[in-house]
Tab-separated table of N, CA and C in Angstrom:
chain	number	residue	atom	x	y	z
A	1	MET	N	0.836	-1.280	-0.015
A	1	MET	CA	-0.055	0.020	-0.035
A	1	MET	C	1.062	1.475	0.047
A	2	ARG	N	2.035	1.218	0.233
A	2	ARG	CA	2.999	2.380	-0.035
A	2	ARG	C	2.852	3.089	-1.176
A	3	ASN	N	2.747	2.181	-2.113
A	3	ASN	CA	2.588	2.928	-3.590
A	3	ASN	C	1.427	3.602	-3.655
A	4	PHE	N	0.385	2.944	-3.250
A	4	PHE	CA	-0.960	3.572	-3.007
A	4	PHE	C	-0.798	4.852	-2.580
A	5	LYS	N	-0.415	4.926	-1.050
A	5	LYS	CA	0.018	6.401	-0.617
A	5	LYS	C	0.497	7.409	-1.296
A	6	GLU	N	1.678	6.953	-2.196
A	6	GLU	CA	2.259	7.724	-3.057
A	6	GLU	C	1.173	8.363	-4.011
A	7	PHE	N	0.432	7.554	-4.309
A	7	PHE	CA	-0.467	7.996	-5.605
A	7	PHE	C	-1.302	8.845	-4.888
A	8	LYS	N	-1.827	8.550	-3.858
A	8	LYS	CA	-2.923	9.608	-3.077
A	8	LYS	C	-2.180	10.797	-2.931
A	9	GLN	N	-0.840	11.091	-2.444
A	9	GLN	CA	-0.449	12.256	-2.198
A	9	GLN	C	-0.243	12.939	-3.541
A	10	SER	N	0.391	12.244	-4.651
A	10	SER	CA	0.519	12.918	-5.842
A	10	SER	C	-0.885	13.491	-6.556
A	11	TYR	N	-1.993	12.680	-6.134
A	11	TYR	CA	-3.275	13.193	-6.769
A	11	TYR	C	-3.679	14.265	-6.023
A	12	LEU	N	-3.689	14.264	-4.794
A	12	LEU	CA	-4.110	15.235	-3.835
A	12	LEU	C	-3.320	16.761	-4.140
A	13	LYS	N	-2.249	16.390	-4.586
A	13	LYS	CA	-1.185	17.773	-4.784
A	13	LYS	C	-1.660	18.312	-6.164
A	14	GLU	N	-2.067	17.138	-7.095
A	14	GLU	CA	-2.420	18.012	-8.383
A	14	GLU	C	-3.821	18.605	-8.075
A	15	ARG	N	-4.687	17.811	-7.473
A	15	ARG	CA	-6.116	18.289	-7.131
A	15	ARG	C	-5.882	19.975	-6.473
A	16	SER	N	-4.992	19.743	-5.271
A	16	SER	CA	-4.820	21.021	-4.570
A	16	SER	C	-4.396	22.226	-5.234
A	17	GLU	N	-3.564	21.950	-6.266
A	17	GLU	CA	-2.850	22.949	-7.172
A	17	GLU	C	-4.032	23.582	-8.070
A	18	HIS	N	-4.801	22.595	-8.662
A	18	HIS	CA	-6.124	22.885	-9.371
A	18	HIS	C	-6.762	23.704	-8.869
A	19	VAL	N	-7.467	23.135	-7.636
A	19	VAL	CA	-8.381	23.922	-6.853
A	19	VAL	C	-8.226	25.332	-6.392
A	20	ASP	N	-6.761	25.299	-5.959
A	20	ASP	CA	-6.231	26.667	-5.503
A	20	ASP	C	-6.288	27.672	-6.518
A	21	ARG	N	-5.744	27.331	-7.678
A	21	ARG	CA	-5.571	28.028	-8.870
A	21	ARG	C	-6.906	28.662	-9.484
A	22	ASN	N	-7.966	27.761	-9.543
A	22	ASN	CA	-8.917	27.827	-10.431
A	22	ASN	C	-10.376	28.189	-9.515
A	23	PHE	N	-10.504	27.731	-8.336
A	23	PHE	CA	-11.737	27.719	-7.661
A	23	PHE	C	-11.662	28.567	-6.423
A	24	PHE	N	-10.703	28.757	-5.719
A	24	PHE	CA	-10.800	29.528	-4.542
A	24	PHE	C	-9.904	31.020	-4.999
A	25	THR	N	-10.067	31.600	-6.025
A	25	THR	CA	-9.591	32.814	-6.314
A	25	THR	C	-10.712	33.921	-6.587
A	26	LEU	N	-10.262	34.938	-6.563
A	26	LEU	CA	-11.235	36.026	-6.852
A	26	LEU	C	-11.999	35.613	-8.566
A	27	PHE	N	-10.945	35.447	-9.188
A	27	PHE	CA	-11.369	35.397	-10.762
A	27	PHE	C	-12.493	34.232	-10.854
A	28	GLY	N	-11.932	33.031	-9.987
A	28	GLY	CA	-12.930	31.889	-10.025
A	28	GLY	C	-14.431	32.229	-9.417
A	29	PHE	N	-14.258	33.086	-8.149
A	29	PHE	CA	-15.674	33.660	-7.887
A	29	PHE	C	-16.435	34.539	-8.920
A	30	PHE	N	-15.878	35.254	-9.407
A	30	PHE	CA	-16.441	36.298	-10.467
A	30	PHE	C	-16.811	35.336	-11.475
A	31	TYR	N	-16.193	34.608	-12.175
A	31	TYR	CA	-16.692	33.503	-13.167
A	31	TYR	C	-17.733	32.663	-12.742
A	32	ARG	N	-17.663	32.217	-11.729
A	32	ARG	CA	-18.826	31.573	-11.328
A	32	ARG	C	-20.175	32.332	-11.063
A	33	LEU	N	-20.077	33.446	-10.466
A	33	LEU	CA	-20.802	34.523	-10.365
A	33	LEU	C	-21.743	35.034	-11.551
A	34	VAL	N	-20.899	35.248	-12.645
A	34	VAL	CA	-21.698	35.758	-13.874
A	34	VAL	C	-21.992	34.357	-14.918
A	35	GLY	N	-21.694	33.116	-14.372
A	35	GLY	CA	-22.068	31.969	-15.073
A	35	GLY	C	-21.288	31.869	-16.266
A	36	SER	N	-20.032	32.219	-16.261
A	36	SER	CA	-19.318	32.030	-17.340
A	36	SER	C	-19.198	30.425	-17.804
A	37	GLU	N	-19.635	30.249	-19.158
A	37	GLU	CA	-19.527	28.742	-19.492
A	37	GLU	C	-18.082	28.608	-19.859
A	38	GLY	N	-17.116	29.513	-20.272
A	38	GLY	CA	-15.762	29.074	-20.504
A	38	GLY	C	-15.120	28.744	-19.401
A	39	TYR	N	-15.307	29.354	-18.086
A	39	TYR	CA	-14.659	28.893	-17.034
A	39	TYR	C	-15.004	27.566	-16.780
A	40	TRP	N	-16.289	27.138	-16.714
A	40	TRP	CA	-16.542	25.698	-16.529
A	40	TRP	C	-16.110	24.727	-17.450
A	41	LEU	N	-16.051	25.168	-18.593
A	41	LEU	CA	-15.417	24.272	-19.531
A	41	LEU	C	-13.808	24.038	-19.409
A	42	ARG	N	-13.131	25.190	-19.162
A	42	ARG	CA	-11.587	24.981	-18.480
A	42	ARG	C	-11.382	24.131	-17.280
A	43	PHE	N	-12.267	24.368	-16.355
A	43	PHE	CA	-12.542	23.679	-15.214
A	43	PHE	C	-12.572	22.332	-15.312
A	44	ILE	N	-13.516	21.916	-16.129
A	44	ILE	CA	-13.839	20.630	-16.293
A	44	ILE	C	-12.940	19.770	-17.064
A	45	GLU	N	-12.115	20.412	-18.042
A	45	GLU	CA	-11.108	20.121	-18.825
A	45	GLU	C	-9.766	19.676	-17.636
A	46	ARG	N	-9.724	20.498	-17.014
A	46	ARG	CA	-8.532	20.277	-16.022
A	46	ARG	C	-9.052	19.050	-14.961
A	47	GLU	N	-10.219	18.972	-14.717
A	47	GLU	CA	-10.720	17.854	-13.816
A	47	GLU	C	-10.454	16.549	-14.555
A	48	THR	N	-10.847	16.749	-15.875
A	48	THR	CA	-10.651	15.362	-16.607
A	48	THR	C	-9.335	14.951	-16.789
A	49	SER	N	-8.385	15.892	-16.897
A	49	SER	CA	-7.026	15.596	-16.998
A	49	SER	C	-6.652	15.138	-15.738
A	50	ILE	N	-6.805	15.516	-14.631
A	50	ILE	CA	-6.561	14.925	-13.246
A	50	ILE	C	-6.994	13.747	-13.097
A	51	ALA	N	-8.317	13.483	-13.451
A	51	ALA	CA	-8.971	12.141	-13.423
A	51	ALA	C	-8.161	10.977	-14.038
A	52	ARG	N	-7.927	11.592	-15.403
A	52	ARG	CA	-7.024	10.437	-16.308
A	52	ARG	C	-5.976	10.102	-15.584
A	53	TYR	N	-5.111	11.107	-15.056
A	53	TYR	CA	-3.685	10.966	-14.437
A	53	TYR	C	-3.945	9.889	-13.335
A	54	GLY	N	-4.832	10.121	-12.354
A	54	GLY	CA	-5.245	9.289	-11.263
A	54	GLY	C	-5.455	7.946	-11.640
A	55	VAL	N	-6.425	7.676	-12.826
A	55	VAL	CA	-6.714	6.460	-13.182
A	55	VAL	C	-5.374	5.609	-13.732
A	56	ALA	N	-4.850	6.564	-14.765
A	56	ALA	CA	-3.501	5.841	-15.296
A	56	ALA	C	-2.631	5.330	-14.081
A	57	TRP	N	-2.251	6.131	-13.102
A	57	TRP	CA	-1.497	5.801	-11.923
A	57	TRP	C	-1.908	4.508	-11.413
A	58	LEU	N	-3.118	4.505	-10.885
A	58	LEU	CA	-3.860	3.567	-10.287
A	58	LEU	C	-3.937	2.149	-11.106
A	59	SER	N	-4.110	2.171	-12.447
A	59	SER	CA	-4.077	1.063	-13.127
A	59	SER	C	-2.741	0.449	-13.372
A	60	GLU	N	-1.727	1.227	-13.215
A	60	GLU	CA	-0.407	0.957	-13.428
A	60	GLU	C	0.216	0.096	-12.224
A	61	LEU	N	-0.371	0.724	-11.041
A	61	LEU	CA	-0.380	0.202	-9.625
A	61	LEU	C	-0.758	-1.575	-9.582
A	62	LEU	N	-2.096	-1.300	-10.372
A	62	LEU	CA	-2.784	-2.730	-10.272
A	62	LEU	C	-2.042	-3.557	-11.495
A	63	SER	N	-1.736	-3.084	-12.521
A	63	SER	CA	-1.033	-4.090	-13.327
A	63	SER	C	0.336	-4.475	-12.948
A	64	LYS	N	1.121	-3.931	-12.057
A	64	LYS	CA	2.497	-4.214	-11.327
A	64	LYS	C	2.120	-5.115	-10.199
A	65	ASN	N	0.880	-5.201	-9.961
A	65	ASN	CA	0.519	-6.107	-8.461
A	65	ASN	C	1.174	-5.234	-7.510
A	66	ALA	N	1.353	-4.143	-7.537
A	66	ALA	CA	1.791	-3.248	-6.138
A	66	ALA	C	0.792	-3.169	-5.351
A	67	VAL	N	-0.451	-3.299	-5.848
A	67	VAL	CA	-1.904	-2.910	-5.131
A	67	VAL	C	-2.871	-3.941	-5.818
A	68	THR	N	-3.837	-4.598	-4.765
A	68	THR	CA	-4.520	-5.529	-5.264
A	68	THR	C	-5.931	-4.950	-5.349
A	69	LYS	N	-6.650	-5.487	-6.302
A	69	LYS	CA	-8.273	-5.091	-6.256
A	69	LYS	C	-8.900	-5.011	-4.952
A	70	SER	N	-8.589	-6.161	-3.989
A	70	SER	CA	-9.021	-6.437	-2.773
A	70	SER	C	-8.505	-5.166	-1.795
A	71	GLU	N	-7.599	-4.875	-1.899
A	71	GLU	CA	-6.847	-3.627	-1.140
A	71	GLU	C	-7.771	-2.301	-1.497
A	72	LEU	N	-7.928	-2.320	-2.858
A	72	LEU	CA	-8.443	-0.946	-3.266
A	72	LEU	C	-9.985	-1.173	-2.604
A	73	ASN	N	-10.654	-2.247	-2.836
A	73	ASN	CA	-12.103	-2.248	-2.436
A	73	ASN	C	-11.992	-1.815	-1.089
A	74	ASP	N	-11.309	-2.527	0.005
A	74	ASP	CA	-10.981	-2.236	1.302
A	74	ASP	C	-11.221	-0.736	1.547
A	75	TYR	N	-10.132	-0.076	0.708
A	75	TYR	CA	-9.900	1.204	0.994
A	75	TYR	C	-10.967	2.286	0.738
A	76	MET	N	-11.611	1.733	-0.431
A	76	MET	CA	-12.907	2.618	-0.914
A	76	MET	C	-13.753	2.412	0.330
A	77	LEU	N	-14.014	1.170	0.680
A	77	LEU	CA	-15.116	0.870	1.683
A	77	LEU	C	-14.745	1.882	2.986
A	78	ALA	N	-13.532	1.797	3.469
A	78	ALA	CA	-13.053	2.918	4.535
A	78	ALA	C	-13.314	4.088	4.333
A	79	LEU	N	-13.036	4.626	2.943
A	79	LEU	CA	-13.204	6.106	2.485
A	79	LEU	C	-14.928	6.186	2.754
A	80	LYS	N	-15.494	5.462	2.298
A	80	LYS	CA	-17.094	5.635	2.273
A	80	LYS	C	-17.697	5.725	3.664
A	81	ASN	N	-17.181	4.965	4.683
A	81	ASN	CA	-17.314	4.772	5.871
A	81	ASN	C	-16.807	6.090	6.725
A	82	THR	N	-15.756	6.627	6.262
A	82	THR	CA	-15.470	7.803	7.227
A	82	THR	C	-16.306	9.157	6.663
A	83	ASN	N	-16.793	8.724	5.339
A	83	ASN	CA	-17.706	9.902	4.820
A	83	ASN	C	-18.971	10.032	5.611
A	84	SER	N	-19.353	8.746	5.899
A	84	SER	CA	-20.686	8.660	6.657
A	84	SER	C	-20.600	9.483	8.124
A	85	LYS	N	-19.394	9.087	8.949
A	85	LYS	CA	-19.233	9.390	10.116
A	85	LYS	C	-18.798	11.021	10.066
A	86	ILE	N	-18.165	11.770	8.972
A	86	ILE	CA	-18.027	13.220	8.864
A	86	ILE	C	-19.275	13.802	8.430
A	87	SER	N	-19.993	13.083	7.814
A	87	SER	CA	-21.560	13.671	7.302
A	87	SER	C	-22.235	13.543	8.697
A	88	GLU	N	-22.101	12.696	9.484
A	88	GLU	CA	-22.884	12.581	10.748
A	88	GLU	C	-22.526	13.694	11.541
A	89	ARG	N	-21.363	13.962	11.694
A	89	ARG	CA	-20.582	14.993	12.503
A	89	ARG	C	-21.248	16.628	11.936
A	90	SER	N	-21.087	16.430	10.841
A	90	SER	CA	-21.513	17.725	10.258
A	90	SER	C	-22.782	18.110	10.428
A	91	ASN	N	-23.616	17.139	10.195
A	91	ASN	CA	-25.137	17.528	10.717
A	91	ASN	C	-25.473	17.912	12.102
A	92	PHE	N	-24.668	16.939	12.991
A	92	PHE	CA	-24.586	17.457	14.153
A	92	PHE	C	-24.219	18.871	14.520
A	93	ILE	N	-23.106	19.464	13.783
A	93	ILE	CA	-22.737	20.795	14.043
A	93	ILE	C	-23.625	21.742	13.363
A	94	LEU	N	-24.084	21.428	12.250
A	94	LEU	CA	-25.421	22.394	11.928
A	94	LEU	C	-26.466	22.532	12.706
A	95	ILE	N	-26.928	21.418	13.241
A	95	ILE	CA	-27.801	21.814	14.505
A	95	ILE	C	-27.619	22.336	15.584
A	96	PHE	N	-26.208	22.019	16.139
A	96	PHE	CA	-25.601	22.915	17.324
A	96	PHE	C	-25.498	24.335	17.099
A	97	VAL	N	-25.016	24.672	15.779
A	97	VAL	CA	-24.794	25.872	15.573
A	97	VAL	C	-26.055	26.704	15.424
A	98	SER	N	-27.174	26.233	14.813
A	98	SER	CA	-28.525	26.674	14.600
A	98	SER	C	-29.210	26.801	16.058
A	99	ALA	N	-28.922	25.996	16.878
A	99	ALA	CA	-29.612	25.877	18.329
A	99	ALA	C	-28.936	26.965	19.159
A	100	ILE	N	-27.640	27.094	19.055
A	100	ILE	CA	-26.967	28.222	19.672
A	100	ILE	C	-27.512	29.565	19.178
A	101	SER	N	-27.424	29.643	17.938
A	101	SER	CA	-27.817	30.888	17.337
A	101	SER	C	-29.261	31.450	17.753
A	102	VAL	N	-30.142	30.469	17.473
A	102	VAL	CA	-31.331	30.701	17.763
A	102	VAL	C	-31.819	30.913	19.351
A	103	LEU	N	-31.493	29.902	20.122
A	103	LEU	CA	-31.955	29.662	21.561
A	103	LEU	C	-31.166	30.419	22.331
A	104	GLY	N	-29.767	30.619	22.004
A	104	GLY	CA	-29.027	31.367	22.889
A	104	GLY	C	-28.825	32.681	22.682
A	105	LEU	N	-28.340	33.134	21.429
A	105	LEU	CA	-28.164	34.648	21.188
A	105	LEU	C	-29.376	35.531	21.215
A	106	SER	N	-30.549	34.873	21.056
A	106	SER	CA	-31.987	35.524	20.770
A	106	SER	C	-32.554	35.908	22.068
A	107	SER	N	-31.920	34.887	23.055
A	107	SER	CA	-32.878	35.043	24.420
A	107	SER	C	-31.798	35.601	25.437
A	108	LEU	N	-30.799	36.033	25.149
A	108	LEU	CA	-29.550	36.446	25.924
A	108	LEU	C	-29.851	37.992	26.624
A	109	ASN	N	-30.719	38.716	26.029
A	109	ASN	CA	-31.186	39.991	26.462
A	109	ASN	C	-32.147	39.662	27.649
A	110	THR	N	-32.967	38.590	27.446
A	110	THR	CA	-34.309	38.141	28.467
A	110	THR	C	-33.629	37.548	29.516
A	111	VAL	N	-32.295	36.641	29.334
A	111	VAL	CA	-31.783	35.944	30.854
A	111	VAL	C	-31.183	37.058	31.353
A	112	PHE	N	-30.481	37.940	30.479
A	112	PHE	CA	-29.229	38.694	31.405
A	112	PHE	C	-30.124	40.089	31.929
A	113	SER	N	-31.228	40.530	31.203
A	113	SER	CA	-31.884	41.558	31.648
A	113	SER	C	-32.100	41.561	33.002
A	114	GLU	N	-32.476	40.659	33.753
A	114	GLU	CA	-32.621	40.605	35.154
A	114	GLU	C	-31.387	40.939	35.901
A	115	HIS	N	-30.194	40.756	35.522
A	115	HIS	CA	-28.992	40.971	36.161
A	115	HIS	C	-28.311	42.038	35.750
A	116	PHE	N	-28.011	42.235	34.228
A	116	PHE	CA	-27.286	42.915	33.678
A	116	PHE	C	-27.959	43.853	32.876
A	117	SER	N	-27.525	45.147	32.202
A	117	SER	CA	-28.134	45.881	31.309
A	117	SER	C	-27.738	45.471	29.881
A	118	SER	N	-26.875	44.463	29.930
A	118	SER	CA	-26.248	43.789	28.796
A	118	SER	C	-25.433	42.340	29.035
A	119	PRO	N	-25.708	41.598	28.229
A	119	PRO	CA	-24.924	40.227	28.453
A	119	PRO	C	-23.266	40.532	28.526
A	120	PRO	N	-22.679	39.744	29.388
A	120	PRO	CA	-21.112	40.076	29.527
A	120	PRO	C	-20.236	39.747	28.346
A	121	LYS	N	-19.611	40.544	28.031
A	121	LYS	CA	-18.848	40.517	26.800
A	121	LYS	C	-17.807	39.361	26.636
A	122	GLY	N	-17.314	38.872	27.502
A	122	GLY	CA	-16.588	37.566	27.778
A	122	GLY	C	-17.657	36.336	27.178
A	123	PHE	N	-18.756	36.317	27.735
A	123	PHE	CA	-19.783	35.262	27.321
A	123	PHE	C	-19.898	35.335	25.904
A	124	LEU	N	-20.277	36.538	25.434
A	124	LEU	CA	-20.497	36.523	23.939
A	124	LEU	C	-19.479	36.232	23.136
A	125	PHE	N	-18.053	36.590	23.514
A	125	PHE	CA	-16.969	36.161	22.761
A	125	PHE	C	-16.989	34.651	22.918
A	126	ALA	N	-17.052	34.092	24.135
A	126	ALA	CA	-17.058	32.658	24.130
A	126	ALA	C	-17.857	32.131	23.062
A	127	ILE	N	-19.339	32.589	23.082
A	127	ILE	CA	-20.196	31.982	22.266
A	127	ILE	C	-19.560	31.965	20.627
A	128	ALA	N	-19.181	33.427	20.239
A	128	ALA	CA	-18.767	33.507	19.132
A	128	ALA	C	-17.615	32.535	18.865
A	129	VAL	N	-16.721	32.250	19.746
A	129	VAL	CA	-15.608	31.527	19.313
A	129	VAL	C	-15.982	29.975	19.226
A	130	ILE	N	-16.875	29.653	20.051
A	130	ILE	CA	-17.385	28.019	19.765
A	130	ILE	C	-18.185	27.936	18.524
A	131	ILE	N	-18.820	28.876	18.154
A	131	ILE	CA	-19.540	29.028	16.748
A	131	ILE	C	-18.734	28.867	15.645
A	132	VAL	N	-17.756	29.800	15.533
A	132	VAL	CA	-16.629	29.958	14.635
A	132	VAL	C	-15.530	28.601	14.625
A	133	GLY	N	-15.504	27.966	15.679
A	133	GLY	CA	-14.927	26.897	15.673
A	133	GLY	C	-15.338	25.597	15.283
A	134	VAL	N	-16.673	25.315	15.586
A	134	VAL	CA	-17.353	24.277	14.990
A	134	VAL	C	-17.578	24.520	13.516
A	135	LEU	N	-17.850	25.648	13.091
A	135	LEU	CA	-18.123	25.989	11.457
A	135	LEU	C	-16.766	25.599	10.925
A	136	ILE	N	-15.676	26.006	11.259
A	136	ILE	CA	-14.410	25.590	10.883
A	136	ILE	C	-14.233	24.276	10.631
A	137	GLU	N	-14.651	23.396	11.629
A	137	GLU	CA	-14.736	21.965	11.760
A	137	GLU	C	-15.632	21.279	10.742
A	138	ARG	N	-16.821	22.216	10.552
A	138	ARG	CA	-17.436	21.757	9.555
A	138	ARG	C	-17.136	21.762	7.930
A	139	VAL	N	-16.375	23.098	7.893
A	139	VAL	CA	-15.859	23.315	6.472
A	139	VAL	C	-14.690	22.278	6.310
A	140	ARG	N	-13.924	21.843	7.172
A	140	ARG	CA	-12.963	21.053	6.810
A	140	ARG	C	-13.480	19.706	6.570
A	141	GLY	N	-14.534	19.098	7.285
A	141	GLY	CA	-15.267	18.012	7.248
A	141	GLY	C	-15.452	17.737	5.693
A	142	GLN	N	-16.543	18.867	5.243
A	142	GLN	CA	-16.932	18.840	4.022
A	142	GLN	C	-15.845	18.825	2.791
A	143	PHE	N	-14.667	19.649	3.214
A	143	PHE	CA	-13.535	19.456	2.132
A	143	PHE	C	-12.960	17.900	2.083
A	144	ARG	N	-12.925	17.003	3.276
A	144	ARG	CA	-12.484	15.927	3.475
A	144	ARG	C	-13.290	15.048	2.683
A	145	ILE	N	-14.610	15.263	2.898
A	145	ILE	CA	-15.678	14.563	2.111
A	145	ILE	C	-15.447	14.715	0.635
A	146	ALA	N	-15.287	15.706	0.042
A	146	ALA	CA	-15.037	16.157	-1.455
A	146	ALA	C	-13.852	15.018	-2.008
A	147	ILE	N	-12.826	15.204	-0.901
A	147	ILE	CA	-11.212	14.611	-1.291
A	147	ILE	C	-11.603	13.099	-1.385
A	148	HIS	N	-12.294	12.505	-0.504
A	148	HIS	CA	-12.712	11.164	-0.291
A	148	HIS	C	-13.495	10.643	-1.401
A	149	GLU	N	-14.429	11.379	-1.907
A	149	GLU	CA	-15.371	11.130	-3.115
A	149	GLU	C	-14.717	11.098	-4.060
A	150	GLU	N	-13.568	12.061	-4.395
A	150	GLU	CA	-12.747	11.765	-5.849
A	150	GLU	C	-11.999	10.588	-5.681
A	151	LEU	N	-11.442	10.415	-4.570
A	151	LEU	CA	-10.610	9.097	-4.500
A	151	LEU	C	-11.430	7.857	-4.793
A	152	ILE	N	-12.667	7.807	-4.183
A	152	ILE	CA	-13.648	6.834	-4.592
A	152	ILE	C	-13.982	6.795	-6.078
A	153	ASN	N	-14.113	7.955	-6.598
A	153	ASN	CA	-14.422	7.940	-8.117
A	153	ASN	C	-13.262	7.192	-8.782
A	154	VAL	N	-12.052	7.566	-8.605
A	154	VAL	CA	-10.686	7.120	-9.286
A	154	VAL	C	-10.653	5.695	-9.227
A	155	ILE	N	-10.884	5.162	-7.886
A	155	ILE	CA	-10.843	3.711	-7.498
A	155	ILE	C	-11.936	3.102	-8.251
A	156	ASP	N	-13.017	3.605	-8.153
A	156	ASP	CA	-14.083	2.756	-8.666
A	156	ASP	C	-14.047	2.745	-10.414
A	157	ARG	N	-13.414	3.638	-10.775
A	157	ARG	CA	-13.217	3.542	-12.249
A	157	ARG	C	-12.096	2.621	-12.733
A	158	CYS	N	-11.130	2.462	-11.670
A	158	CYS	CA	-10.049	1.354	-11.993
A	158	CYS	C	-10.323	-0.141	-11.792
A	159	ILE	N	-11.551	-0.140	-10.854
A	159	ILE	CA	-11.885	-1.586	-10.635
A	159	ILE	C	-12.811	-2.281	-11.520
């Protein structure tokens, strides 16, 4: 599986360069905002070349018996199971942040009005830090799910 780890690292490097250069930029945002068909065609062309690269590398590993179909199936199953767990956690985070936002922040004036003229700033800061922290966790989880889905697609194409 050492060769497969090299494949994964190389594939993720190609993916990261492509996404960072074309998706997470001001130009990418602008082109998606105006619905530029040319942007999406170039984006999909690059996605296609990255997918072909991944399939070719993985097919070569299979032909050299550096990795077996059984190992790939096991790895794909692990990726899918991990995605399920991340999705479950992501759903919990969404419910948690919604509950804090709706129940916690909207009723702070009612709760604290008996004791203070306004809620303590430290308390508000702590709630804000918690909300930002769990939202960052959710974004990173969704990012990991996307990576896993791409790897699953490449593996599935080779098997």
